[in-house]
Amino acid sequence: MPRKPRRAHYHVYVVALDDPVWNSPRFRRANPEYQLGKPFVYVGMTGLDPDVRFDKHKAGIQANTFVRDFGLRLLPALYERYNPMGYDDARAMEVELGIRLRALGYGVWQA
């Protein structure tokens, strides 16, 4: 019996981070081209709905420290048009989106 194609249910997402994240030496080192005044963001991918994944970060469940401590809200305008997609596409888009946002001067963290 042929395998059923997997449903495209993966999502990339972007979380706005509060300004004090810039006080972290790790975050600063990861963003040498940061342009003053641009947003700080976390870019991730998930098999869950981005709202659910954000809530898990904030609750400390499989959380990225920067999202748990500095996450403010999701920024759907930066990612909604890409979702949903297959796993490999989501992995690639997570990296690509981070690169694009860094090129625009954003402070970006990716796990």
Short mmCIF file of C-alpha atoms in Angstrom, two decimals:
data_model
loop_
_atom_site.label_atom_id
_atom_site.label_comp_id
_atom_site.label_asym_id
_atom_site.label_seq_id
_atom_site.Cartn_x
_atom_site.Cartn_y
_atom_site.Cartn_z
CA MET A 1 0.00 0.00 0.00
CA PRO A 2 1.53 3.38 -0.98
CA ARG A 3 2.27 5.83 1.80
CA LYS A 4 -0.12 8.70 2.16
CA PRO A 5 1.65 12.05 1.62
CA ARG A 6 2.18 13.92 4.86
CA ARG A 7 -0.04 16.86 5.50
CA ALA A 8 1.71 20.23 5.34
CA HIS A 9 1.25 21.31 8.94
CA TYR A 10 4.51 23.03 9.84
CA HIS A 11 4.76 26.74 10.47
CA VAL A 12 7.45 29.38 10.71
CA TYR A 13 6.77 32.10 13.24
CA VAL A 14 8.30 35.34 14.47
CA VAL A 15 8.12 36.64 18.05
CA ALA A 16 8.75 40.27 19.00
CA LEU A 17 11.32 40.47 21.81
CA ASP A 18 11.44 43.23 24.41
CA ASP A 19 14.31 45.74 24.14
CA PRO A 20 16.20 44.51 27.26
CA VAL A 21 17.17 41.38 25.26
CA TRP A 22 19.90 43.63 23.80
CA ASN A 23 21.60 43.56 27.21
CA SER A 24 22.45 39.87 26.66
CA PRO A 25 26.04 39.45 25.43
CA ARG A 26 25.01 36.28 23.52
CA PHE A 27 22.27 38.15 21.69
CA ARG A 28 24.60 41.06 20.87
CA ARG A 29 27.32 38.73 19.54
CA ALA A 30 24.75 37.04 17.25
CA ASN A 31 23.74 40.42 15.79
CA PRO A 32 26.83 42.46 14.89
CA GLU A 33 24.95 44.21 12.04
CA TYR A 34 21.97 45.25 14.17
CA GLN A 35 20.63 48.70 13.23
CA LEU A 36 19.59 50.89 16.15
CA GLY A 37 15.82 51.26 16.37
CA LYS A 38 14.96 48.06 14.47
CA PRO A 39 12.95 45.33 16.22
CA PHE A 40 14.37 42.36 18.11
CA VAL A 41 12.81 39.05 17.09
CA TYR A 42 12.97 35.29 17.52
CA VAL A 43 12.38 33.20 14.38
CA GLY A 44 11.26 29.60 14.85
CA MET A 45 9.44 26.70 13.23
CA THR A 46 6.91 24.33 14.70
CA GLY A 47 4.46 21.58 13.93
CA LEU A 48 1.98 23.34 16.22
CA ASP A 49 -0.13 26.41 15.65
CA PRO A 50 2.17 29.41 16.26
CA ASP A 51 -0.15 30.72 19.02
CA VAL A 52 0.12 27.41 20.88
CA ARG A 53 3.90 27.32 20.43
CA PHE A 54 4.25 30.89 21.73
CA ASP A 55 2.17 30.01 24.81
CA LYS A 56 4.45 27.01 25.46
CA HIS A 57 7.55 29.21 25.23
CA LYS A 58 6.05 31.65 27.74
CA ALA A 59 5.10 28.77 30.07
CA GLY A 60 8.67 27.43 29.96
CA ILE A 61 7.73 24.25 28.05
CA GLN A 62 10.49 23.42 25.54
CA ALA A 63 11.14 27.15 25.67
CA ASN A 64 13.81 29.31 24.16
CA THR A 65 15.17 31.46 26.99
CA PHE A 66 14.90 34.70 25.03
CA VAL A 67 11.25 34.06 24.12
CA ARG A 68 10.39 32.93 27.65
CA ASP A 69 12.01 36.00 29.25
CA PHE A 70 11.56 38.70 26.57
CA GLY A 71 8.81 37.48 24.21
CA LEU A 72 6.06 40.07 23.76
CA ARG A 73 3.80 38.80 20.96
CA LEU A 74 3.73 37.06 17.62
CA LEU A 75 4.30 39.14 14.48
CA PRO A 76 2.07 37.32 11.96
CA ALA A 77 2.58 39.95 9.24
CA LEU A 78 6.15 38.63 8.92
CA TYR A 79 5.27 34.94 8.51
CA GLU A 80 1.59 34.15 7.87
CA ARG A 81 1.88 34.10 4.07
CA TYR A 82 4.30 31.15 4.22
CA ASN A 83 2.21 28.81 6.39
CA PRO A 84 1.44 25.93 6.45
CA MET A 85 4.18 23.97 4.70
CA GLY A 86 6.01 20.66 4.83
CA TYR A 87 8.79 19.98 7.34
CA ASP A 88 11.74 20.48 4.98
CA ASP A 89 10.26 23.69 3.57
CA ALA A 90 9.64 25.02 7.10
CA ARG A 91 13.24 24.28 8.15
CA ALA A 92 14.56 26.12 5.10
CA MET A 93 12.13 29.03 5.48
CA GLU A 94 13.09 29.50 9.15
CA VAL A 95 16.72 30.06 8.13
CA GLU A 96 15.79 32.19 5.11
CA LEU A 97 13.45 34.40 7.13
CA GLY A 98 16.13 34.97 9.78
CA ILE A 99 18.64 35.94 7.09
CA ARG A 100 16.14 38.35 5.49
CA LEU A 101 15.30 40.04 8.77
CA ARG A 102 18.98 40.39 9.70
CA ALA A 103 19.61 41.96 6.28
CA LEU A 104 16.92 44.52 7.17
CA GLY A 105 18.80 45.37 10.38
CA TYR A 106 16.66 43.40 12.84
CA GLY A 107 18.17 41.78 15.91
CA VAL A 108 17.41 38.07 15.32
CA TRP A 109 17.71 34.94 17.44
CA GLN A 110 17.23 31.45 16.04
CA ALA A 111 17.63 28.24 18.02
#
